PDB file of N, CA and C in Angstrom:
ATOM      1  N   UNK F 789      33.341 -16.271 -53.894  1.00  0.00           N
ATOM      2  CA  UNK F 789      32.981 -15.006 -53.291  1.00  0.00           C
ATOM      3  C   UNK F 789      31.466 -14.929 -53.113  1.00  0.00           C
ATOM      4  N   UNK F 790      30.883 -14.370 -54.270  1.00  0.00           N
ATOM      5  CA  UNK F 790      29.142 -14.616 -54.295  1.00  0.00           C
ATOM      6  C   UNK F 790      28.933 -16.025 -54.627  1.00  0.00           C
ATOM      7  N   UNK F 791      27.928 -16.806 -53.647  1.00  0.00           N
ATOM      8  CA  UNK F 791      27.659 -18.231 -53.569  1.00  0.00           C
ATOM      9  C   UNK F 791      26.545 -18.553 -55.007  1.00  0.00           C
ATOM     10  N   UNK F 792      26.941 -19.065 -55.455  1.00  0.00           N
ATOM     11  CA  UNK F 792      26.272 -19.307 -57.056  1.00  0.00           C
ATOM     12  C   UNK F 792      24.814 -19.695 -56.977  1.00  0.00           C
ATOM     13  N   UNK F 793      24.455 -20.040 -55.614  1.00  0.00           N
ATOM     14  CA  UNK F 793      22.466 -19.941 -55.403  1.00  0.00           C
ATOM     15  C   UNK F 793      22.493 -18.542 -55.148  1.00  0.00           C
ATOM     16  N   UNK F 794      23.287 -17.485 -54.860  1.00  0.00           N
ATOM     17  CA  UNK F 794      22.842 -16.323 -54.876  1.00  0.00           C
ATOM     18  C   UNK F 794      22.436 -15.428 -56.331  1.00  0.00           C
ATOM     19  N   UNK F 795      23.552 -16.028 -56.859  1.00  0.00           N
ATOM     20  CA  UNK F 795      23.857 -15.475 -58.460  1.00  0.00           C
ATOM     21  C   UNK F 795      22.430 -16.118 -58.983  1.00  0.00           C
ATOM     22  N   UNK F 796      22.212 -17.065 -58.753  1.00  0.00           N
ATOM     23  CA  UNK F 796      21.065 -18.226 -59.582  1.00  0.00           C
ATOM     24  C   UNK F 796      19.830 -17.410 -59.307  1.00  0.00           C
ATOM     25  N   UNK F 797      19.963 -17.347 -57.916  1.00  0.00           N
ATOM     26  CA  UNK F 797      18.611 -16.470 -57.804  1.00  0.00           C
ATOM     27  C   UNK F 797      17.995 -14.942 -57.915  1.00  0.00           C
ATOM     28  N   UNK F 798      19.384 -14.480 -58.515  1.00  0.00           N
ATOM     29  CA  UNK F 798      19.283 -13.084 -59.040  1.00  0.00           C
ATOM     30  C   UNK F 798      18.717 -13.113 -60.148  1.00  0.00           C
ATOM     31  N   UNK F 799      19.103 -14.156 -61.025  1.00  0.00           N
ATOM     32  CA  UNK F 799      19.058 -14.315 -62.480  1.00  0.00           C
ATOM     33  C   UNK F 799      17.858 -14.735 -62.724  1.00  0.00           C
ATOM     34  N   UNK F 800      17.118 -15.894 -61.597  1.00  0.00           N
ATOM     35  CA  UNK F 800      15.751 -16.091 -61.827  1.00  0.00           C
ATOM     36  C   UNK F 800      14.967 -15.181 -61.473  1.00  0.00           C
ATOM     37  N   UNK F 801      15.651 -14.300 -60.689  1.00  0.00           N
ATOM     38  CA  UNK F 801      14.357 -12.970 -60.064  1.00  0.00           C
ATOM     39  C   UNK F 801      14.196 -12.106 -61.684  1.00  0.00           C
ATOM     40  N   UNK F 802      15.421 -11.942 -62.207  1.00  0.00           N
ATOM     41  CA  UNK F 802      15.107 -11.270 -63.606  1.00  0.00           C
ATOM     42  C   UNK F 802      14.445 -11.907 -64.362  1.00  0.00           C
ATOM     43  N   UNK F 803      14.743 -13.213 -64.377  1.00  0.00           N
ATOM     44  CA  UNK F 803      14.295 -14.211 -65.800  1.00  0.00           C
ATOM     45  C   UNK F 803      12.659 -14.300 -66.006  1.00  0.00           C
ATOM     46  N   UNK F 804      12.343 -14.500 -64.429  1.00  0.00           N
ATOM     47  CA  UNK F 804      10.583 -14.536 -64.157  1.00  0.00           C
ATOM     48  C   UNK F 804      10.014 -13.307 -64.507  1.00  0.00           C
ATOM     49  N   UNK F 805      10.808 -11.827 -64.575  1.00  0.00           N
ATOM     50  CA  UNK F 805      10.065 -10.583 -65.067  1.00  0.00           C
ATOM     51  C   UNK F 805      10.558 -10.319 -66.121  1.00  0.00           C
ATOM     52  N   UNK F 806      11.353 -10.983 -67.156  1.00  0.00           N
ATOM     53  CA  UNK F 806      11.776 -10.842 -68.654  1.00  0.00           C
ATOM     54  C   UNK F 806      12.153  -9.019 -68.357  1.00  0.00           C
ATOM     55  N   UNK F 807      13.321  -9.315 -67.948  1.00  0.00           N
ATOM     56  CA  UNK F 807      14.056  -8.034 -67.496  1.00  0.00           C
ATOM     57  C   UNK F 807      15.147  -7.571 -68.074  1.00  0.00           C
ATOM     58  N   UNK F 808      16.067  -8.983 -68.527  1.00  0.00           N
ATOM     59  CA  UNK F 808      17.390  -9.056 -69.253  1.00  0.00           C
ATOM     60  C   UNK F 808      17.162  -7.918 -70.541  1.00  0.00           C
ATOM     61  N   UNK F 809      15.760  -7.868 -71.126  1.00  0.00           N
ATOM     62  CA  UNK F 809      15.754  -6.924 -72.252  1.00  0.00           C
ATOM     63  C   UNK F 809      16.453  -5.352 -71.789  1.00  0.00           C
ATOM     64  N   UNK F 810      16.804  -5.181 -70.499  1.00  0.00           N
ATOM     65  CA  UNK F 810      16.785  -3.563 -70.187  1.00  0.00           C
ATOM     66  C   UNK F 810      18.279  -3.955 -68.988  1.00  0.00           C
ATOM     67  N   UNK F 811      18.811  -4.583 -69.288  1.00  0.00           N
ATOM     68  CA  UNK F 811      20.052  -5.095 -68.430  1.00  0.00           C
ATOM     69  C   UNK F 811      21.072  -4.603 -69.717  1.00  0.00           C
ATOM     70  N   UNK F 812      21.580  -3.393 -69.940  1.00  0.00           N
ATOM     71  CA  UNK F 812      22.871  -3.200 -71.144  1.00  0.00           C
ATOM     72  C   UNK F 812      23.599  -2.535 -70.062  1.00  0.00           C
ATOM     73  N   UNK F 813      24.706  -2.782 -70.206  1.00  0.00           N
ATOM     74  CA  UNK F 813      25.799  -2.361 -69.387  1.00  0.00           C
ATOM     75  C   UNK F 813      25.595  -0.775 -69.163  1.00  0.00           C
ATOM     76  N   UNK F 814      25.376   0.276 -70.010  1.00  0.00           N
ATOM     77  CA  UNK F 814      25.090   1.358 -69.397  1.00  0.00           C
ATOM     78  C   UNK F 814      23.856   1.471 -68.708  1.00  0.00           C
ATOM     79  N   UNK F 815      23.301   0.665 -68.589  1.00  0.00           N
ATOM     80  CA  UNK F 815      21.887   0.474 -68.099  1.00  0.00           C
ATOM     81  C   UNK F 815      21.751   0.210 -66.421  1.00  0.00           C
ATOM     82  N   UNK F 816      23.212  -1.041 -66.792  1.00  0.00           N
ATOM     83  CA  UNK F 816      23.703  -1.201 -65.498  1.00  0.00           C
ATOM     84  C   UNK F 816      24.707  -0.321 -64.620  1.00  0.00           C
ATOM     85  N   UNK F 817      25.662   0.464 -65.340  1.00  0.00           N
ATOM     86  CA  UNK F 817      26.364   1.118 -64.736  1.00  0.00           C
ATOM     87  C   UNK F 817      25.617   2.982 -63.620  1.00  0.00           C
ATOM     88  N   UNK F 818      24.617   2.960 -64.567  1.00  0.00           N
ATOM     89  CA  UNK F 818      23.645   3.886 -64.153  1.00  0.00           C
ATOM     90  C   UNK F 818      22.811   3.397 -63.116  1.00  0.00           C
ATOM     91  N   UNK F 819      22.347   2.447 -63.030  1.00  0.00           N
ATOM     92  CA  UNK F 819      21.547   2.156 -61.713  1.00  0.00           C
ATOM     93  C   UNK F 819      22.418   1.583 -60.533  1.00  0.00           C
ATOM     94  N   UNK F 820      23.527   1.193 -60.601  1.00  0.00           N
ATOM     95  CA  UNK F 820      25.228   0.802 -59.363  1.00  0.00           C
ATOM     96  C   UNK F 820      24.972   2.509 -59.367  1.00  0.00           C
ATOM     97  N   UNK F 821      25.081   3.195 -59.752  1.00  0.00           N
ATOM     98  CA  UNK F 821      25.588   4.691 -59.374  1.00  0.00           C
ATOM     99  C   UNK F 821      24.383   5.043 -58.747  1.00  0.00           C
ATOM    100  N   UNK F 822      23.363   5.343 -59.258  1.00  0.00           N
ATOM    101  CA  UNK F 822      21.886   5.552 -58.412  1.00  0.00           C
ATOM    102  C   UNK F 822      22.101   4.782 -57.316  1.00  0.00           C
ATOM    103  N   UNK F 823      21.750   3.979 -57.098  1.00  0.00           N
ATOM    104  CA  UNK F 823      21.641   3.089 -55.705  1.00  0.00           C
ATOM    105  C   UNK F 823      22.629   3.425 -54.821  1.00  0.00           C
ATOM    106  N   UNK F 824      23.886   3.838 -55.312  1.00  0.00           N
ATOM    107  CA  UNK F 824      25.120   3.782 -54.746  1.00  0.00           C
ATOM    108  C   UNK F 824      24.849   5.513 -53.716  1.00  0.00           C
ATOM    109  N   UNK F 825      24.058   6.368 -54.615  1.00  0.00           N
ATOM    110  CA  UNK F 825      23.853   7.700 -54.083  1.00  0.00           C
ATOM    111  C   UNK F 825      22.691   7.565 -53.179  1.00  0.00           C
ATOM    112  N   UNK F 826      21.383   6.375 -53.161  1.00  0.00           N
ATOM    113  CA  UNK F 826      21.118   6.221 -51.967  1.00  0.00           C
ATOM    114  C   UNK F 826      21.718   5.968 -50.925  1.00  0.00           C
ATOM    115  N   UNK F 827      22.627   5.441 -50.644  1.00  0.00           N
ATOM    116  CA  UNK F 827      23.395   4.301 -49.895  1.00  0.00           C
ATOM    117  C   UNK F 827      24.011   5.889 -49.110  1.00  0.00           C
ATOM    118  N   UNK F 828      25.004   6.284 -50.170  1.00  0.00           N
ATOM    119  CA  UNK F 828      25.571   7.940 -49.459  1.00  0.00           C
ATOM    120  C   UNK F 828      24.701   8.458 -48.604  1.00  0.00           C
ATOM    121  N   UNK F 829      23.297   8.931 -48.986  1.00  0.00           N
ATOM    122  CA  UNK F 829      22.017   9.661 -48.411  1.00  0.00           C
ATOM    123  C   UNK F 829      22.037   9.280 -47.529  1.00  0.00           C
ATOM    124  N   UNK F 830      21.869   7.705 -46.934  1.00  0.00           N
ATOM    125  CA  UNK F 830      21.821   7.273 -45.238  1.00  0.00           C
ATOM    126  C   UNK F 830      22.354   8.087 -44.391  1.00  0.00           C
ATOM    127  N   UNK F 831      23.648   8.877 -44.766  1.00  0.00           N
ATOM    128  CA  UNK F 831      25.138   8.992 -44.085  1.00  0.00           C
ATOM    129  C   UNK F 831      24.798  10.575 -44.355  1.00  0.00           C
ATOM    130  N   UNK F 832      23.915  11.165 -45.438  1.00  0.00           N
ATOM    131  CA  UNK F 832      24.135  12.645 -45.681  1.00  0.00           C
ATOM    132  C   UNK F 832      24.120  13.482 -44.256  1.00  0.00           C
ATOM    133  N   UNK F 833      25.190  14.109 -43.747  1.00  0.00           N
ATOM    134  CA  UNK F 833      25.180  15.265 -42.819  1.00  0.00           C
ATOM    135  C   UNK F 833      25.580  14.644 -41.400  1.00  0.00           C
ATOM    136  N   UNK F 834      25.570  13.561 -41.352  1.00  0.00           N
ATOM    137  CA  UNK F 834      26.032  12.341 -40.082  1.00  0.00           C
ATOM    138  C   UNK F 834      27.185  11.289 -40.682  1.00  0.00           C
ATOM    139  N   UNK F 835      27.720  10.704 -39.560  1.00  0.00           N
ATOM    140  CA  UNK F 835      28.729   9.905 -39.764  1.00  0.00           C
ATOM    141  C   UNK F 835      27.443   8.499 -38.995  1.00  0.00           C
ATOM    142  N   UNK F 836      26.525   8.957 -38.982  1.00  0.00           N
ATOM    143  CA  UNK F 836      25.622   7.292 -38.329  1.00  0.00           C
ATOM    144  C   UNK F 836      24.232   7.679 -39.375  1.00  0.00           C
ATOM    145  N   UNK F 837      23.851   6.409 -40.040  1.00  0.00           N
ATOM    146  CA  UNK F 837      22.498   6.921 -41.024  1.00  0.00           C
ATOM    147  C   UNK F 837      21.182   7.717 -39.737  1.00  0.00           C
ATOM    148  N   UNK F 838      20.939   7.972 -40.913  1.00  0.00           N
ATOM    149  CA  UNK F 838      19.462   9.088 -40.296  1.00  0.00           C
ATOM    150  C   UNK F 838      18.111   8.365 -39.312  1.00  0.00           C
ATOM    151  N   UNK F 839      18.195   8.490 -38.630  1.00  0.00           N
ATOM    152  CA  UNK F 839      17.344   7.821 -37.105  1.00  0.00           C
ATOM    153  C   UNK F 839      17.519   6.925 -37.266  1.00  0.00           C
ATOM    154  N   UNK F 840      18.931   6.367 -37.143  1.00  0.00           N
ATOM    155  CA  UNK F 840      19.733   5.061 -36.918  1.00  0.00           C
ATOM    156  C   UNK F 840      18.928   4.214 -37.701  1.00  0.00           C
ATOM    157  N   UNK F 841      18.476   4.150 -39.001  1.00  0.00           N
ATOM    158  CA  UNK F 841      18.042   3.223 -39.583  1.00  0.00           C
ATOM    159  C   UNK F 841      19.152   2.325 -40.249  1.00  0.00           C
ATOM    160  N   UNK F 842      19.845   1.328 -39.623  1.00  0.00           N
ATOM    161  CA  UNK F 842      20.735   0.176 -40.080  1.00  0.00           C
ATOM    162  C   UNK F 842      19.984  -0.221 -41.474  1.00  0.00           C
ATOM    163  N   UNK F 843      18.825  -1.204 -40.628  1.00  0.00           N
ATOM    164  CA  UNK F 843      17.861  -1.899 -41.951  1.00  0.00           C
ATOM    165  C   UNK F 843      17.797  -0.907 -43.372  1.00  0.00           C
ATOM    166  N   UNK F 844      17.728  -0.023 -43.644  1.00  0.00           N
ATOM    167  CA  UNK F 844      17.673   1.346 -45.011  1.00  0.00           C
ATOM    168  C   UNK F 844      19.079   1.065 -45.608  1.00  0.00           C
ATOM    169  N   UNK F 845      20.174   0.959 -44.337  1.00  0.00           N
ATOM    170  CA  UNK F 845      21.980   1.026 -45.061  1.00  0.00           C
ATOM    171  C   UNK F 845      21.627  -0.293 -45.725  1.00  0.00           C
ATOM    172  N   UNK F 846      21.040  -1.579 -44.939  1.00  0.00           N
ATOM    173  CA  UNK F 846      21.428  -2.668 -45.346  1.00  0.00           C
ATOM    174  C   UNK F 846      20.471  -3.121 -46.992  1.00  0.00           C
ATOM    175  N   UNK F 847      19.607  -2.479 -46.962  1.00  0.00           N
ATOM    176  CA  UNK F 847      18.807  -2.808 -47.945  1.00  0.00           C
ATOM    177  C   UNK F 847      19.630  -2.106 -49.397  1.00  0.00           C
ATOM    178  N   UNK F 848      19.948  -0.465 -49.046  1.00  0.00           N
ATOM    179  CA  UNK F 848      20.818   0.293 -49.948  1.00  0.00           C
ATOM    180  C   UNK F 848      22.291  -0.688 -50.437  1.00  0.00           C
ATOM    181  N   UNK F 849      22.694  -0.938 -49.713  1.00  0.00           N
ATOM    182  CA  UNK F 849      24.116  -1.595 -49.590  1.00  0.00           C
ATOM    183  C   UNK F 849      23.456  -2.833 -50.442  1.00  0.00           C
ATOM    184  N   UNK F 850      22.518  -3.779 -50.519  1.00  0.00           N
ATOM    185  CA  UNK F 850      22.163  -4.780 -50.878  1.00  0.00           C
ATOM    186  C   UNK F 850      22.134  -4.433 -52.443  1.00  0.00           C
ATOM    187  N   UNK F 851      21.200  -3.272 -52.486  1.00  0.00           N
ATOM    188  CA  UNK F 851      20.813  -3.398 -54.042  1.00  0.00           C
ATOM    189  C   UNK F 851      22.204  -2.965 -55.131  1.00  0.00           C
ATOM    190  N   UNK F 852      23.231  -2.144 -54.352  1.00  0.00           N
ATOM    191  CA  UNK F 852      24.489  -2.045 -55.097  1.00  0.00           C
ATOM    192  C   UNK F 852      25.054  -2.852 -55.280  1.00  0.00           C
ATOM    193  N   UNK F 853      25.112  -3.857 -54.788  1.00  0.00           N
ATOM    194  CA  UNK F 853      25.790  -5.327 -54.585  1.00  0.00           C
ATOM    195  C   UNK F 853      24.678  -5.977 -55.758  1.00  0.00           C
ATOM    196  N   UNK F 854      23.770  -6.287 -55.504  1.00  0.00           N
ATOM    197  CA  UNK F 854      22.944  -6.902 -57.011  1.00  0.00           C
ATOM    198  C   UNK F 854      23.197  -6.243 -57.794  1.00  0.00           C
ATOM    199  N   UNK F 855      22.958  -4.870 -58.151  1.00  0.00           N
ATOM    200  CA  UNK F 855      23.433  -4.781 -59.688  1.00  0.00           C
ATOM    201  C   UNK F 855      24.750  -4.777 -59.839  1.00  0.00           C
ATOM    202  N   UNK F 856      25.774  -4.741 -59.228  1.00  0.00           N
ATOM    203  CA  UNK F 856      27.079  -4.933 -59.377  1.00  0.00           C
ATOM    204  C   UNK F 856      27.148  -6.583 -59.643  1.00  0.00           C
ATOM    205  N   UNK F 857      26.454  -7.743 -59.039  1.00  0.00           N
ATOM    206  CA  UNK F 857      26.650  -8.880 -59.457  1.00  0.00           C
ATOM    207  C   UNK F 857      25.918  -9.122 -60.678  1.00  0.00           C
ATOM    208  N   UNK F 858      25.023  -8.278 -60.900  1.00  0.00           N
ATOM    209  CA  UNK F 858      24.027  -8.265 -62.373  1.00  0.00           C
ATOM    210  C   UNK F 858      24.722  -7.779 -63.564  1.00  0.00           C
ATOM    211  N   UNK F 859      25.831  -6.752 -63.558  1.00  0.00           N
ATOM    212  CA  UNK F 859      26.372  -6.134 -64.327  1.00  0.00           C
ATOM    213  C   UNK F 859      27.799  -7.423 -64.540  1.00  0.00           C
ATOM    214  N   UNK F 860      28.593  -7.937 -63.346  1.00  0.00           N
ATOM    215  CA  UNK F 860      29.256  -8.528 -63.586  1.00  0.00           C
ATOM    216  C   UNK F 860      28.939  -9.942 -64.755  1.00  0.00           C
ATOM    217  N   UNK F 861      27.310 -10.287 -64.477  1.00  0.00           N
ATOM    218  CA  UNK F 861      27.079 -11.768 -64.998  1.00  0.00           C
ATOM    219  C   UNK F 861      26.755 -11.189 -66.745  1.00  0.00           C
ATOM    220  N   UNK F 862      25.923  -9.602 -66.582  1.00  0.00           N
ATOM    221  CA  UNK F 862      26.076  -9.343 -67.746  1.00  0.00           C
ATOM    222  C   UNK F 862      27.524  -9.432 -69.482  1.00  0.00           C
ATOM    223  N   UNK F 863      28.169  -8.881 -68.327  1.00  0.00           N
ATOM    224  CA  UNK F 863      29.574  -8.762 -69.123  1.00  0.00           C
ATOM    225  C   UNK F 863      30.229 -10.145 -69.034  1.00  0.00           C
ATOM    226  N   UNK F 864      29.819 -11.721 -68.560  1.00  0.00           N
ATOM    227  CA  UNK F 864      30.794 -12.684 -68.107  1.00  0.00           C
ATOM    228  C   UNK F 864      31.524 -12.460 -67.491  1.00  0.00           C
ATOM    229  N   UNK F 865      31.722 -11.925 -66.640  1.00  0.00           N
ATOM    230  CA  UNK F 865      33.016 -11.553 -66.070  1.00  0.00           C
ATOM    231  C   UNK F 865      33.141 -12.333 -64.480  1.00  0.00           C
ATOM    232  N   UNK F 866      34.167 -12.613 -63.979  1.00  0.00           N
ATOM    233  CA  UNK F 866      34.178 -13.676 -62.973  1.00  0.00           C
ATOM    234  C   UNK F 866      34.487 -12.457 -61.811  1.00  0.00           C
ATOM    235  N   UNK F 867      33.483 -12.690 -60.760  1.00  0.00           N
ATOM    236  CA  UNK F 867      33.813 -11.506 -59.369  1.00  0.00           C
ATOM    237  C   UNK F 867      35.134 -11.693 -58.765  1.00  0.00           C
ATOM    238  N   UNK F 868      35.283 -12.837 -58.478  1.00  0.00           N
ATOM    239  CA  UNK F 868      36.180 -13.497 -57.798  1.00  0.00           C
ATOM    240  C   UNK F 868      38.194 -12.963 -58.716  1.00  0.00           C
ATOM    241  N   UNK F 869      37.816 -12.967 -59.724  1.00  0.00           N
ATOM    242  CA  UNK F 869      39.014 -12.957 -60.852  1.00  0.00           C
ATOM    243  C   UNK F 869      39.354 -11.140 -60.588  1.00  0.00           C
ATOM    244  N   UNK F 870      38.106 -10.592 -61.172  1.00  0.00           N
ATOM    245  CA  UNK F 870      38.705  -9.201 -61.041  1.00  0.00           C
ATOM    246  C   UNK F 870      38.762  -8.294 -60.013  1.00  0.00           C
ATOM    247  N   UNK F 871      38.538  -9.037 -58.836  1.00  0.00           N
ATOM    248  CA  UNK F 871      38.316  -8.850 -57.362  1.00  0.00           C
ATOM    249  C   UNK F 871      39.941  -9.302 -56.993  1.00  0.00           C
ATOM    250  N   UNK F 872      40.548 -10.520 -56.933  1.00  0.00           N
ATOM    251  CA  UNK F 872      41.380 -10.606 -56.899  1.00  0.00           C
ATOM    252  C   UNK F 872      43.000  -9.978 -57.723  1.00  0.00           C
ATOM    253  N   UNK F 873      42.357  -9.676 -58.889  1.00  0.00           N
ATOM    254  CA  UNK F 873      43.160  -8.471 -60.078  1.00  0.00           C
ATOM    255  C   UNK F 873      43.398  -7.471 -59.368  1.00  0.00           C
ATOM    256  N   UNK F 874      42.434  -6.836 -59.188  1.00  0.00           N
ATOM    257  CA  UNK F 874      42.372  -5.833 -58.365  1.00  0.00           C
ATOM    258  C   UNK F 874      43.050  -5.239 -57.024  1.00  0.00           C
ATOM    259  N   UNK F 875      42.849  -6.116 -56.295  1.00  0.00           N
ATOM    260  CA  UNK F 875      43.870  -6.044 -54.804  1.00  0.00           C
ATOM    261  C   UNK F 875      44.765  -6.319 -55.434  1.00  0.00           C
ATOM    262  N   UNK F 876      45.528  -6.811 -56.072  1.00  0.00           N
ATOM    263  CA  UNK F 876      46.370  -7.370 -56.703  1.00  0.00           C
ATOM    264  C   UNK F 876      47.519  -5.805 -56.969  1.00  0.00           C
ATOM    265  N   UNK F 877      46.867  -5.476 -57.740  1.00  0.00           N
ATOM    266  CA  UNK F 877      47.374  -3.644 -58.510  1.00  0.00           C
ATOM    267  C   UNK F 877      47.245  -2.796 -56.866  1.00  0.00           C
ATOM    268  N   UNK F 878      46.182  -2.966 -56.313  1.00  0.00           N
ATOM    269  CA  UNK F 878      46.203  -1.947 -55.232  1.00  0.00           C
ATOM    270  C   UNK F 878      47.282  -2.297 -54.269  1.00  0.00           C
ATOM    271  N   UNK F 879      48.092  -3.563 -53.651  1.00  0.00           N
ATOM    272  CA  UNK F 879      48.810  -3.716 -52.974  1.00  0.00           C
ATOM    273  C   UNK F 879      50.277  -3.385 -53.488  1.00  0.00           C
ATOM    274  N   UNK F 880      50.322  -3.165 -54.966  1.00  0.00           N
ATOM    275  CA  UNK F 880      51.144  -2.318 -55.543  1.00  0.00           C
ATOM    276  C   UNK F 880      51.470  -0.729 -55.602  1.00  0.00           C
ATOM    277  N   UNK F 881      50.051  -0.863 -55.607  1.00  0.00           N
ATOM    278  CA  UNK F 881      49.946   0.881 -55.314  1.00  0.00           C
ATOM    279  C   UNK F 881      50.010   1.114 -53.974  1.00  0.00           C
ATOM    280  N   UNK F 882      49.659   0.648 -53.323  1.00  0.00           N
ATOM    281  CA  UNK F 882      49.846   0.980 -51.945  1.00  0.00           C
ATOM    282  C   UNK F 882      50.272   0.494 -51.168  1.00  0.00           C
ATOM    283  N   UNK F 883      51.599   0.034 -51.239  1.00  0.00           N
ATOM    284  CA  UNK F 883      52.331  -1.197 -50.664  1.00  0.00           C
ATOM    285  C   UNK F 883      52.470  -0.627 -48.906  1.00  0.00           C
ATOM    286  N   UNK F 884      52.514  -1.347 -48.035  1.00  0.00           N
ATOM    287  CA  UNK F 884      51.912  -1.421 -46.466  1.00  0.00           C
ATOM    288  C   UNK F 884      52.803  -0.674 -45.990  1.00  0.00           C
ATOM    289  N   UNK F 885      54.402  -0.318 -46.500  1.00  0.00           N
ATOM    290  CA  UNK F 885      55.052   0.620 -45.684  1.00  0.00           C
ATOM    291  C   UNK F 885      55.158   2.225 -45.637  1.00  0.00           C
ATOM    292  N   UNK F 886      54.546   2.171 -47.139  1.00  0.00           N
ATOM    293  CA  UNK F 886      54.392   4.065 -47.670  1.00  0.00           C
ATOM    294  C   UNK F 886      52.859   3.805 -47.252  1.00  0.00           C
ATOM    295  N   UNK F 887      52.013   2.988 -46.774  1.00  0.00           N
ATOM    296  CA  UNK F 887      50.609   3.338 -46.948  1.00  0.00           C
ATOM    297  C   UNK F 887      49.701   3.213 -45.252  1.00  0.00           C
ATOM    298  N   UNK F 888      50.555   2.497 -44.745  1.00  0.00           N
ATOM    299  CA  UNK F 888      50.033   2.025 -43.136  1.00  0.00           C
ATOM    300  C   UNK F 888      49.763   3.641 -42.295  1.00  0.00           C
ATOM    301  N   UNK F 889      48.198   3.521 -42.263  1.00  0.00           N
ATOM    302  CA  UNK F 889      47.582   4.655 -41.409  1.00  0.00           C
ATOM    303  C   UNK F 889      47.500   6.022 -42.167  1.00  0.00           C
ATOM    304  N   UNK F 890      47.936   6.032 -43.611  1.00  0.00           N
ATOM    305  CA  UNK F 890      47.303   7.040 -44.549  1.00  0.00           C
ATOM    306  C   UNK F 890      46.459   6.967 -45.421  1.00  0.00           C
ATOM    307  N   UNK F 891      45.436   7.873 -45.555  1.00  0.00           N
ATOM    308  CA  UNK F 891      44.400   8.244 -46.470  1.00  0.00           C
ATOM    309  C   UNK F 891      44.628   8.865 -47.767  1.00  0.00           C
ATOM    310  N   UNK F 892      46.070   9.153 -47.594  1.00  0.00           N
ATOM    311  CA  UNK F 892      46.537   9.716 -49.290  1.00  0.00           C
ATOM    312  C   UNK F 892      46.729   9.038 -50.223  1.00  0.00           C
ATOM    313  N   UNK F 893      46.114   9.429 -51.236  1.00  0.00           N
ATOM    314  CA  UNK F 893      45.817   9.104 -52.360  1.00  0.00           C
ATOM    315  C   UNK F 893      47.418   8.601 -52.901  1.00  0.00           C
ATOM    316  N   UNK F 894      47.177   7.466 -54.051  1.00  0.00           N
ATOM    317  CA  UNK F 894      48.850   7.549 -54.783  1.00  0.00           C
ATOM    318  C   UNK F 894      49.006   8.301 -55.842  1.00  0.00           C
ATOM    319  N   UNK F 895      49.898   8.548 -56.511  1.00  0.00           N
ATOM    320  CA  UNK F 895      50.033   9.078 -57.462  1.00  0.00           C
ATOM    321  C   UNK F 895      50.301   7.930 -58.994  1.00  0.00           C
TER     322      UNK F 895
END
C-alpha cells in the first residue's frame, strides 16, 4: 500500500529532528484529528475548497496520511493488514445489495 521508501523517509524526517520522544499514540491520535479538521476547513461552507486552492486540500490531505502512517509504524501495526481487515467487516456490513446507491448508515 504505502511504498516502504515512503515509510523510510517519514521515519528519517523524524529521526533527524529526534521527534519519536513526542510520537505517543495519543499524541498521535490528536494531531490525525487536528489536521483532519484542516482538511474539513478547505470544504467549510462550499462543496469546492476556498479560491479553488487544490494545492492547500493536497498538502492537508498529505499531512493526515503521515501521521496516520506515523501512528500506524508507532503501534507496529501493518497498513496493508488492517486496511484489508477492515473492508473486510465493511463488505459485511454493507453487503452491495442492501447498500448500492445508499448513504444509510447500518445498524
Amino acid at each position: 500500500m504505502v511504498p516502504e521508501v515512503t515509510i523510510n523517509e517519514i521515519r528519517q524526517f523524524i529521526a533527524d529532528r529526534d521527534w519519536r520522544q513526542f510520537h505517543t499514540p495519543d499524541n498521535m491520535a490528536k494531531s490525525i484529528s487536528i489536521e483532519a479538521g484542516e482538511l474539513l476547513e478547505c470544504f467549510q461552507w462550499s462543496d469546492e475548497p476556498r479560491d479553488g486552492d487544490w494545492e492547500h486540500v493536497h498538502e492537508e490531505l498529505a499531512d493526515v496520511m503521515i501521521y496516520c502512517i506515523q501512528m500506524a509504524d508507532l503501534l507496529g501495526v501493518d497498513l496493508d493488514e488492517i486496511i484489508h481487515s477492515k473492508m473486510e467487516k465493511n463488505a459485511k456490513r454493507y453487503p452491495v445489495e442492501l447498500s448500492k446507491e445508499s448513504s444509510a448508515k447500518a445498524e
